[in-house]
Amino acid sequence: MKNYGPCVTVRPRKGGIVKFRFEVRRNRPEDWPATRTILVNGRDGVKLADMTPQMEAEVERQAEALFRQLGQLRALENAELPRPPKIERSWEELIALRREHSNWQRLKPASRATYASVQKRIVELLGWDPALAPSTILESQIDRIFLKRMVSPYRRKALYLETRRLLEKAVRENWRDPALTITYSGTLPESELRVWTADDLRCAVTQAITDGERGLARLLLTQWEIGQRLQSVRFFRYGYQYENGCFFYKCRKTGREIRIEVKNPRARAVLDATYEHGAYMFPSAEDGKPFTGVQLTKAFTRLRRQLKGFDPKLQLRQLRHTVVLELALAGCNIPEIASITSHNLATVHHTLKHYLAKDSELADRAMEKRERRRLEQVSGLSGEVIVDGARRIYIGDLPKAETPQGPPATKGRPGKASDEER
């Protein structure tokens, strides 16, 4: 589907009708609604098949006008904000010291941008009052302000963690008394654990093919097989990261060399069907280029909404967690799992600690082992329990055949027969 400009979303309706909306999810000016309607020929909604170039240009013009208006209001609000007072040893100076450190310089640009946005929020919340300076602020003050101003527990936790790093830096710079340590980091709500099933995958792949997103369908199948990081997988190319049924690449995050052979013949047939040396394996149907992170999220969200009965909260990244769980249930140990998914050993252990506690298959398997051991002890046989519907059959190994034993050893000297033997 065509991109009509920033902040424009296309909402499909029944009968092939779509509605255009201008959405602003964050940093909205006061009294600016979250959604504004974009009319086409004076109507809210039009059939996608009836869209003409003139209609598309009209939508783009309206979106551009709204975006300019939004930018003007944002600039006006920022100009009206009072400037923070000059504070000695302020949060701005402390942040500048943190960014001069070699640890900051080694961060990736995306990580720096994430931390910078959190630091900007800290300055907005704490940089206006000299009583909240890094040298004197207390943990109770931080908790009270963050809890009141930050609704999202995830963003609040990010603020806590970055504030702790900054205050630890203040202690090392002799700005702050070491006794004024900050230990509170914020707690996150326990989210419901979700994993993919084979039926979920089959439905999602079928819907992706129906929508013409064959690249997304292959991406889903690939993630079900190898469970790698999406930031690496979406840029895979035939002949460079995949050839002859084998994935080989260098993990962007850990720098580890990964080599995985696809054992499922059906998955390998799907991957090899479109083999073209140098071509991207998972292109977007819109432009034939790899999905960006935002495009991939939007494409999967559209796909998920079209599937009736599909878990509306199931996420694409949970395919990677499902692979970890499937490998563990197959009897793989933690180093074996880490060699496939490129996780750290501690991360694999942490993931399994959450998911295995909710899975009953492992408990059933443990009870079967216990029952087999009990039968072995009772019967003196060894074997295995076979479950056939409602019947449980114990197949024991055949007892060992008795072997004839030789005559008992004599106590006489070797080479001389006893009187009875003579």
CSV table of C-alpha atoms in Angstrom, one decimal:
chain,number,residue,atom,x,y,z
A,1,MET,CA,0.0,0.0,0.0
A,2,LYS,CA,1.3,3.5,-0.9
A,3,ASN,CA,2.9,5.7,1.7
A,4,TYR,CA,0.8,8.9,1.9
A,5,GLY,CA,3.2,10.9,4.1
A,6,PRO,CA,4.2,11.1,7.8
A,7,CYS,CA,1.5,10.4,10.4
A,8,VAL,CA,-1.0,9.1,7.7
A,9,THR,CA,-2.6,5.8,8.4
A,10,VAL,CA,-4.9,3.8,6.1
A,11,ARG,CA,-7.7,2.0,7.9
A,12,PRO,CA,-9.4,-0.8,5.8
A,13,ARG,CA,-13.1,-1.3,6.1
A,14,LYS,CA,-15.5,-3.8,4.6
A,15,GLY,CA,-16.2,-3.8,0.9
A,16,GLY,CA,-12.7,-2.6,-0.1
A,17,ILE,CA,-13.3,0.8,1.5
A,18,VAL,CA,-10.4,2.6,3.2
A,19,LYS,CA,-10.4,5.6,5.5
A,20,PHE,CA,-7.5,8.0,5.9
A,21,ARG,CA,-6.4,9.4,9.3
A,22,PHE,CA,-3.7,11.8,10.4
A,23,GLU,CA,-2.5,10.3,13.7
A,24,VAL,CA,-0.1,11.9,16.2
A,25,ARG,CA,0.8,9.5,19.0
A,26,ARG,CA,3.3,11.5,21.0
A,27,ASN,CA,4.5,15.1,21.6
A,28,ARG,CA,1.0,16.4,20.7
A,29,PRO,CA,0.4,20.1,21.3
A,30,GLU,CA,-2.3,21.0,23.8
A,31,ASP,CA,-5.9,20.6,22.4
A,32,TRP,CA,-4.5,18.7,19.3
A,33,PRO,CA,-6.6,15.5,18.9
A,34,ALA,CA,-4.9,12.2,18.6
A,35,THR,CA,-6.6,11.5,15.2
A,36,ARG,CA,-7.8,13.9,12.4
A,37,THR,CA,-9.9,12.8,9.5
A,38,ILE,CA,-8.6,13.2,5.9
A,39,LEU,CA,-11.5,13.5,3.5
A,40,VAL,CA,-11.4,12.4,-0.1
A,41,ASN,CA,-13.7,14.4,-2.4
A,42,GLY,CA,-15.5,15.5,0.7
A,43,ARG,CA,-16.2,12.0,1.9
A,44,ASP,CA,-14.8,10.0,4.8
A,45,GLY,CA,-13.9,6.8,3.0
A,46,VAL,CA,-13.3,5.7,-0.5
A,47,LYS,CA,-12.9,2.4,-2.4
A,48,LEU,CA,-9.2,1.6,-2.8
A,49,ALA,CA,-9.8,0.4,-6.3
A,50,ASP,CA,-11.4,3.8,-7.3
A,51,MET,CA,-8.4,5.8,-6.1
A,52,THR,CA,-7.0,8.0,-8.8
A,53,PRO,CA,-3.7,9.9,-8.9
A,54,GLN,CA,-5.7,13.1,-8.3
A,55,MET,CA,-7.3,11.7,-5.1
A,56,GLU,CA,-3.9,10.4,-3.9
A,57,ALA,CA,-2.4,13.9,-4.4
A,58,GLU,CA,-5.3,15.4,-2.5
A,59,VAL,CA,-4.6,13.1,0.5
A,60,GLU,CA,-0.9,14.0,0.4
A,61,ARG,CA,-1.7,17.7,0.3
A,62,GLN,CA,-4.0,17.5,3.3
A,63,ALA,CA,-1.5,15.5,5.2
A,64,GLU,CA,1.3,17.9,4.4
A,65,ALA,CA,-0.8,20.9,5.5
A,66,LEU,CA,-1.6,19.2,8.8
A,67,PHE,CA,2.1,18.3,9.3
A,68,ARG,CA,3.2,21.9,8.8
A,69,GLN,CA,0.5,23.1,11.2
A,70,LEU,CA,1.7,20.5,13.8
A,71,GLY,CA,5.3,21.7,13.4
A,72,GLN,CA,4.3,25.3,13.9
A,73,LEU,CA,2.4,24.5,17.1
A,74,ARG,CA,5.2,22.5,18.5
A,75,ALA,CA,7.7,25.3,17.8
A,76,LEU,CA,5.4,27.8,19.4
A,77,GLU,CA,5.0,25.6,22.5
A,78,ASN,CA,8.8,25.2,22.8
A,79,ALA,CA,9.4,28.9,22.4
A,80,GLU,CA,6.9,29.7,25.3
A,81,LEU,CA,8.6,27.2,27.7
A,82,PRO,CA,10.6,29.0,30.5
A,83,ARG,CA,14.3,28.4,30.4
A,84,PRO,CA,15.7,26.4,33.3
A,85,PRO,CA,17.6,28.4,35.9
A,86,LYS,CA,21.4,28.3,35.9
A,87,ILE,CA,22.3,25.6,38.4
A,88,GLU,CA,25.9,24.7,39.3
A,89,ARG,CA,26.7,21.1,38.7
A,90,SER,CA,23.4,20.6,36.9
A,91,TRP,CA,21.9,17.6,35.1
A,92,GLU,CA,23.0,19.0,31.7
A,93,GLU,CA,26.7,19.1,32.8
A,94,LEU,CA,26.4,15.6,34.3
A,95,ILE,CA,25.0,14.3,31.0
A,96,ALA,CA,27.7,16.0,29.1
A,97,LEU,CA,30.3,14.2,31.3
A,98,ARG,CA,28.7,10.9,30.7
A,99,ARG,CA,28.7,11.4,26.9
A,100,GLU,CA,32.5,12.2,27.0
A,101,HIS,CA,33.2,8.7,28.5
A,102,SER,CA,34.6,6.0,26.3
A,103,ASN,CA,31.7,3.7,27.2
A,104,TRP,CA,29.3,6.2,25.6
A,105,GLN,CA,31.5,6.5,22.5
A,106,ARG,CA,31.3,2.7,22.0
A,107,LEU,CA,27.5,2.7,21.9
A,108,LYS,CA,25.8,2.2,18.6
A,109,PRO,CA,24.0,5.3,17.1
A,110,ALA,CA,20.6,3.8,17.8
A,111,SER,CA,21.5,3.1,21.4
A,112,ARG,CA,22.8,6.7,21.9
A,113,ALA,CA,19.6,8.1,20.5
A,114,THR,CA,17.5,6.0,22.9
A,115,TYR,CA,19.6,7.1,25.9
A,116,ALA,CA,19.6,10.7,24.7
A,117,SER,CA,15.8,10.8,24.7
A,118,VAL,CA,15.6,9.4,28.2
A,119,GLN,CA,18.2,12.0,29.3
A,120,LYS,CA,16.2,14.8,27.8
A,121,ARG,CA,13.2,13.6,29.7
A,122,ILE,CA,15.2,13.6,33.0
A,123,VAL,CA,16.2,17.2,32.4
A,124,GLU,CA,12.6,18.2,31.7
A,125,LEU,CA,11.5,16.6,35.0
A,126,LEU,CA,14.4,17.5,37.3
A,127,GLY,CA,16.3,20.3,35.7
A,128,TRP,CA,14.1,23.2,36.8
A,129,ASP,CA,14.6,23.2,40.6
A,130,PRO,CA,18.0,23.8,42.3
A,131,ALA,CA,16.7,21.6,45.1
A,132,LEU,CA,16.6,18.7,42.6
A,133,ALA,CA,20.3,19.1,41.5
A,134,PRO,CA,22.3,15.8,41.1
A,135,SER,CA,24.4,16.6,44.2
A,136,THR,CA,21.4,16.8,46.6
A,137,ILE,CA,18.4,15.0,45.2
A,138,LEU,CA,17.0,12.1,47.2
A,139,GLU,CA,15.5,8.8,46.2
A,140,SER,CA,12.1,9.7,47.6
A,141,GLN,CA,12.0,12.9,45.5
A,142,ILE,CA,12.8,11.0,42.3
A,143,ASP,CA,10.2,8.3,43.0
A,144,ARG,CA,7.5,10.8,43.8
A,145,ILE,CA,8.1,12.9,40.6
A,146,PHE,CA,8.5,9.9,38.2
A,147,LEU,CA,5.5,8.1,39.6
A,148,LYS,CA,3.3,11.2,39.1
A,149,ARG,CA,4.6,12.3,35.7
A,150,MET,CA,5.2,9.0,33.9
A,151,VAL,CA,2.2,6.8,33.4
A,152,SER,CA,4.0,4.0,31.5
A,153,PRO,CA,5.9,1.6,33.8
A,154,TYR,CA,8.3,0.8,31.0
A,155,ARG,CA,9.3,4.4,30.4
A,156,ARG,CA,9.4,5.0,34.1
A,157,LYS,CA,11.8,2.1,34.6
A,158,ALA,CA,14.1,3.5,31.8
A,159,LEU,CA,14.1,6.8,33.6
A,160,TYR,CA,15.1,5.1,36.9
A,161,LEU,CA,17.9,3.2,35.3
A,162,GLU,CA,19.4,6.2,33.5
A,163,THR,CA,19.1,8.4,36.6
A,164,ARG,CA,21.0,5.8,38.6
A,165,ARG,CA,23.8,5.8,36.1
A,166,LEU,CA,24.0,9.5,36.1
A,167,LEU,CA,24.0,9.7,39.9
A,168,GLU,CA,26.7,7.0,40.1
A,169,LYS,CA,28.7,9.2,37.8
A,170,ALA,CA,28.1,12.2,40.1
A,171,VAL,CA,29.5,10.2,43.0
A,172,ARG,CA,32.7,9.3,41.0
A,173,GLU,CA,33.1,13.0,40.1
A,174,ASN,CA,32.9,13.9,43.8
A,175,TRP,CA,29.7,15.9,43.2
A,176,ARG,CA,27.6,13.7,45.5
A,177,ASP,CA,27.9,12.1,48.8
A,178,PRO,CA,28.4,8.3,48.4
A,179,ALA,CA,25.9,7.7,51.2
A,180,LEU,CA,23.1,9.1,49.0
A,181,THR,CA,22.9,6.0,46.8
A,182,ILE,CA,19.9,5.2,44.6
A,183,THR,CA,18.8,1.6,44.7
A,184,TYR,CA,15.2,1.7,43.5
A,185,SER,CA,14.9,0.8,39.8
A,186,GLY,CA,11.1,0.5,39.3
A,187,THR,CA,9.1,-2.7,38.8
A,188,LEU,CA,7.4,-3.8,35.6
A,189,PRO,CA,4.0,-5.5,35.4
A,190,GLU,CA,4.3,-9.2,34.8
A,191,SER,CA,3.1,-9.6,31.2
A,192,GLU,CA,1.2,-12.7,30.0
A,193,LEU,CA,3.5,-15.1,28.3
A,194,ARG,CA,2.6,-15.9,24.7
A,195,VAL,CA,4.2,-18.4,22.3
A,196,TRP,CA,3.4,-19.3,18.7
A,197,THR,CA,1.9,-22.6,17.7
A,198,ALA,CA,2.1,-24.4,14.4
A,199,ASP,CA,-1.5,-23.3,13.7
A,200,ASP,CA,-0.7,-19.7,14.4
A,201,LEU,CA,2.2,-19.9,11.9
A,202,ARG,CA,0.1,-21.6,9.3
A,203,CYS,CA,-2.7,-19.0,9.5
A,204,ALA,CA,-0.2,-16.0,9.4
A,205,VAL,CA,1.7,-17.4,6.5
A,206,THR,CA,-1.4,-18.1,4.5
A,207,GLN,CA,-2.8,-14.6,5.1
A,208,ALA,CA,0.6,-13.0,4.1
A,209,ILE,CA,0.5,-14.9,0.8
A,210,THR,CA,-3.1,-13.9,0.2
A,211,ASP,CA,-2.1,-10.2,0.8
A,212,GLY,CA,0.8,-10.5,-1.6
A,213,GLU,CA,3.4,-10.2,1.1
A,214,ARG,CA,5.4,-13.3,0.1
A,215,GLY,CA,8.5,-11.8,1.6
A,216,LEU,CA,6.8,-11.6,5.0
A,217,ALA,CA,5.6,-15.2,4.6
A,218,ARG,CA,9.1,-16.4,4.1
A,219,LEU,CA,10.3,-14.3,7.0
A,220,LEU,CA,7.8,-16.0,9.3
A,221,LEU,CA,8.8,-19.5,8.2
A,222,THR,CA,12.5,-18.6,8.6
A,223,GLN,CA,12.0,-17.3,12.1
A,224,TRP,CA,10.1,-20.4,13.0
A,225,GLU,CA,13.1,-22.5,11.9
A,226,ILE,CA,16.1,-20.5,13.2
A,227,GLY,CA,14.7,-17.8,15.6
A,228,GLN,CA,17.3,-15.1,14.9
A,229,ARG,CA,17.2,-11.4,15.7
A,230,LEU,CA,14.9,-9.6,13.3
A,231,GLN,CA,17.3,-6.7,12.8
A,232,SER,CA,19.7,-9.2,11.2
A,233,VAL,CA,17.2,-11.5,9.4
A,234,ARG,CA,15.4,-8.9,7.4
A,235,PHE,CA,18.5,-8.0,5.5
A,236,PHE,CA,19.4,-11.5,4.4
A,237,ARG,CA,20.4,-12.1,0.8
A,238,TYR,CA,20.6,-15.2,-1.3
A,239,GLY,CA,24.2,-16.4,-1.7
A,240,TYR,CA,25.5,-14.1,1.0
A,241,GLN,CA,23.6,-15.3,4.1
A,242,TYR,CA,21.8,-18.4,2.7
A,243,GLU,CA,22.8,-21.0,0.2
A,244,ASN,CA,22.1,-24.7,-0.3
A,245,GLY,CA,19.8,-24.9,2.7
A,246,CYS,CA,22.2,-23.3,5.1
A,247,PHE,CA,22.2,-19.9,6.9
A,248,PHE,CA,25.6,-18.4,7.6
A,249,TYR,CA,26.1,-14.9,8.9
A,250,LYS,CA,27.7,-12.8,11.6
A,251,CYS,CA,25.4,-11.7,14.4
A,252,ARG,CA,25.2,-7.9,14.5
A,253,LYS,CA,24.8,-7.7,18.3
A,254,THR,CA,27.3,-10.3,19.6
A,255,GLY,CA,29.7,-10.6,16.6
A,256,ARG,CA,29.3,-14.4,16.7
A,257,GLU,CA,29.6,-16.5,13.6
A,258,ILE,CA,26.3,-18.3,13.1
A,259,ARG,CA,25.8,-21.3,10.9
A,260,ILE,CA,22.4,-23.2,10.8
A,261,GLU,CA,21.3,-25.9,8.4
A,262,VAL,CA,17.5,-26.0,7.7
A,263,LYS,CA,16.5,-29.6,8.4
A,264,ASN,CA,12.7,-29.2,7.6
A,265,PRO,CA,12.4,-30.2,3.8
A,266,ARG,CA,9.2,-28.1,3.4
A,267,ALA,CA,10.7,-25.0,4.8
A,268,ARG,CA,13.8,-25.5,2.7
A,269,ALA,CA,11.7,-25.9,-0.5
A,270,VAL,CA,9.9,-22.6,0.2
A,271,LEU,CA,13.2,-20.8,0.7
A,272,ASP,CA,14.9,-22.3,-2.4
A,273,ALA,CA,11.8,-21.7,-4.7
A,274,THR,CA,12.7,-18.0,-5.1
A,275,TYR,CA,16.5,-18.4,-5.1
A,276,GLU,CA,18.3,-15.6,-7.0
A,277,HIS,CA,21.9,-14.9,-6.2
A,278,GLY,CA,22.2,-11.5,-4.5
A,279,ALA,CA,18.5,-10.9,-4.2
A,280,TYR,CA,16.9,-10.0,-0.8
A,281,MET,CA,15.2,-13.0,0.8
A,282,PHE,CA,12.4,-11.1,2.5
A,283,PRO,CA,11.5,-8.0,0.5
A,284,SER,CA,8.4,-5.8,1.1
A,285,ALA,CA,5.7,-6.0,-1.6
A,286,GLU,CA,5.6,-2.2,-1.6
A,287,ASP,CA,9.0,-1.4,-3.0
A,288,GLY,CA,10.9,-4.7,-3.2
A,289,LYS,CA,13.4,-3.6,-0.5
A,290,PRO,CA,13.9,-5.1,2.9
A,291,PHE,CA,11.4,-4.1,5.6
A,292,THR,CA,12.4,-1.4,8.0
A,293,GLY,CA,11.6,-2.0,11.6
A,294,VAL,CA,8.5,0.2,11.4
A,295,GLN,CA,7.3,-1.3,8.1
A,296,LEU,CA,7.7,-4.8,9.5
A,297,THR,CA,5.7,-3.9,12.6
A,298,LYS,CA,2.9,-2.3,10.6
A,299,ALA,CA,2.8,-5.2,8.0
A,300,PHE,CA,2.4,-7.8,10.8
A,301,THR,CA,-0.2,-5.7,12.6
A,302,ARG,CA,-2.3,-5.5,9.5
A,303,LEU,CA,-2.0,-9.2,8.9
A,304,ARG,CA,-2.9,-10.0,12.5
A,305,ARG,CA,-6.0,-7.8,12.4
A,306,GLN,CA,-7.3,-9.7,9.4
A,307,LEU,CA,-7.2,-13.1,11.1
A,308,LYS,CA,-10.3,-14.0,13.1
A,309,GLY,CA,-9.5,-15.9,16.3
A,310,PHE,CA,-5.8,-14.9,16.1
A,311,ASP,CA,-4.4,-13.7,19.4
A,312,PRO,CA,-4.4,-9.9,19.1
A,313,LYS,CA,-1.5,-9.5,21.4
A,314,LEU,CA,0.8,-12.1,19.8
A,315,GLN,CA,3.9,-10.4,18.6
A,316,LEU,CA,6.4,-11.2,15.8
A,317,ARG,CA,9.4,-11.1,18.2
A,318,GLN,CA,7.8,-13.9,20.2
A,319,LEU,CA,8.7,-16.3,17.4
A,320,ARG,CA,12.3,-16.1,18.7
A,321,HIS,CA,11.1,-17.0,22.2
A,322,THR,CA,9.1,-19.9,20.8
A,323,VAL,CA,12.2,-21.3,19.1
A,324,VAL,CA,14.0,-21.3,22.5
A,325,LEU,CA,11.1,-23.1,24.1
A,326,GLU,CA,10.8,-25.7,21.3
A,327,LEU,CA,14.5,-26.5,21.5
A,328,ALA,CA,14.3,-26.9,25.3
A,329,LEU,CA,11.3,-29.3,25.0
A,330,ALA,CA,13.2,-31.2,22.3
A,331,GLY,CA,15.9,-32.0,25.0
A,332,CYS,CA,18.5,-29.4,23.9
A,333,ASN,CA,20.7,-28.0,26.7
A,334,ILE,CA,21.4,-24.3,27.2
A,335,PRO,CA,24.7,-24.2,25.3
A,336,GLU,CA,23.0,-26.0,22.3
A,337,ILE,CA,20.2,-23.5,22.3
A,338,ALA,CA,22.6,-20.5,22.5
A,339,SER,CA,24.6,-21.9,19.5
A,340,ILE,CA,21.4,-21.6,17.3
A,341,THR,CA,19.7,-18.5,18.5
A,342,SER,CA,22.9,-16.5,19.3
A,343,HIS,CA,21.7,-15.7,22.8
A,344,ASN,CA,24.0,-15.4,25.7
A,345,LEU,CA,23.8,-18.3,28.1
A,346,ALA,CA,22.3,-16.2,30.9
A,347,THR,CA,19.6,-14.9,28.5
A,348,VAL,CA,18.6,-18.4,27.4
A,349,HIS,CA,18.3,-19.4,31.1
A,350,HIS,CA,16.3,-16.3,31.9
A,351,THR,CA,13.9,-16.9,29.0
A,352,LEU,CA,13.4,-20.6,29.9
A,353,LYS,CA,12.8,-19.7,33.5
A,354,HIS,CA,9.7,-17.8,32.5
A,355,TYR,CA,8.3,-20.0,29.7
A,356,LEU,CA,9.0,-23.5,31.1
A,357,ALA,CA,7.1,-22.6,34.3
A,358,LYS,CA,4.0,-22.2,32.2
A,359,ASP,CA,4.4,-25.3,30.0
A,360,SER,CA,2.9,-28.6,31.0
A,361,GLU,CA,4.6,-30.8,28.4
A,362,LEU,CA,7.9,-30.9,30.4
A,363,ALA,CA,6.0,-31.9,33.5
A,364,ASP,CA,4.2,-34.7,31.6
A,365,ARG,CA,7.5,-36.0,30.3
A,366,ALA,CA,9.0,-36.0,33.7
A,367,MET,CA,6.1,-38.1,35.1
A,368,GLU,CA,6.5,-40.5,32.2
A,369,LYS,CA,10.2,-41.0,33.1
A,370,ARG,CA,9.2,-41.5,36.7
A,371,GLU,CA,6.6,-44.1,35.8
A,372,ARG,CA,9.1,-45.9,33.6
A,373,ARG,CA,11.7,-46.1,36.4
A,374,ARG,CA,9.0,-47.5,38.8
A,375,LEU,CA,8.1,-50.2,36.3
A,376,GLU,CA,11.8,-51.1,35.8
A,377,GLN,CA,12.2,-51.4,39.6
A,378,VAL,CA,9.1,-53.6,40.0
A,379,SER,CA,9.7,-55.9,37.0
A,380,GLY,CA,13.5,-55.8,36.8
A,381,LEU,CA,13.2,-55.0,33.1
A,382,SER,CA,14.3,-51.9,31.2
A,383,GLY,CA,12.3,-50.4,28.4
A,384,GLU,CA,10.0,-47.5,27.6
A,385,VAL,CA,6.3,-46.4,28.0
A,386,ILE,CA,4.4,-46.0,24.7
A,387,VAL,CA,1.2,-43.9,24.8
A,388,ASP,CA,-1.4,-45.0,22.2
A,389,GLY,CA,-4.5,-42.9,22.6
A,390,ALA,CA,-5.8,-43.7,26.0
A,391,ARG,CA,-3.7,-46.9,26.4
A,392,ARG,CA,-0.3,-46.9,28.0
A,393,ILE,CA,1.9,-49.8,26.9
A,394,TYR,CA,5.1,-50.7,28.6
A,395,ILE,CA,7.6,-52.3,26.2
A,396,GLY,CA,10.3,-54.0,28.1
A,397,ASP,CA,13.6,-55.1,26.8
A,398,LEU,CA,14.1,-58.9,26.5
A,399,PRO,CA,15.9,-60.4,29.5
A,400,LYS,CA,19.5,-61.3,28.9
A,401,ALA,CA,20.1,-64.9,27.9
A,402,GLU,CA,21.9,-67.0,30.4
A,403,THR,CA,25.4,-67.9,29.3
A,404,PRO,CA,27.1,-71.1,30.4
A,405,GLN,CA,29.7,-70.7,33.0
A,406,GLY,CA,33.0,-72.5,33.1
A,407,PRO,CA,34.3,-74.7,35.8
A,408,PRO,CA,35.4,-73.0,39.0
A,409,ALA,CA,39.0,-72.0,39.3
A,410,THR,CA,41.3,-74.3,41.2
A,411,LYS,CA,43.7,-73.3,43.9
A,412,GLY,CA,46.5,-75.5,42.6
A,413,ARG,CA,49.5,-74.4,40.7
A,414,PRO,CA,48.8,-73.5,37.0
A,415,GLY,CA,49.7,-76.3,34.6
A,416,LYS,CA,49.1,-79.1,37.1
A,417,ALA,CA,45.8,-80.9,37.3
A,418,SER,CA,44.3,-81.9,40.5
A,419,ASP,CA,43.8,-85.6,41.5
A,420,GLU,CA,40.0,-85.4,40.7
A,421,GLU,CA,40.7,-84.1,37.2
A,422,ARG,CA,43.1,-86.9,36.5
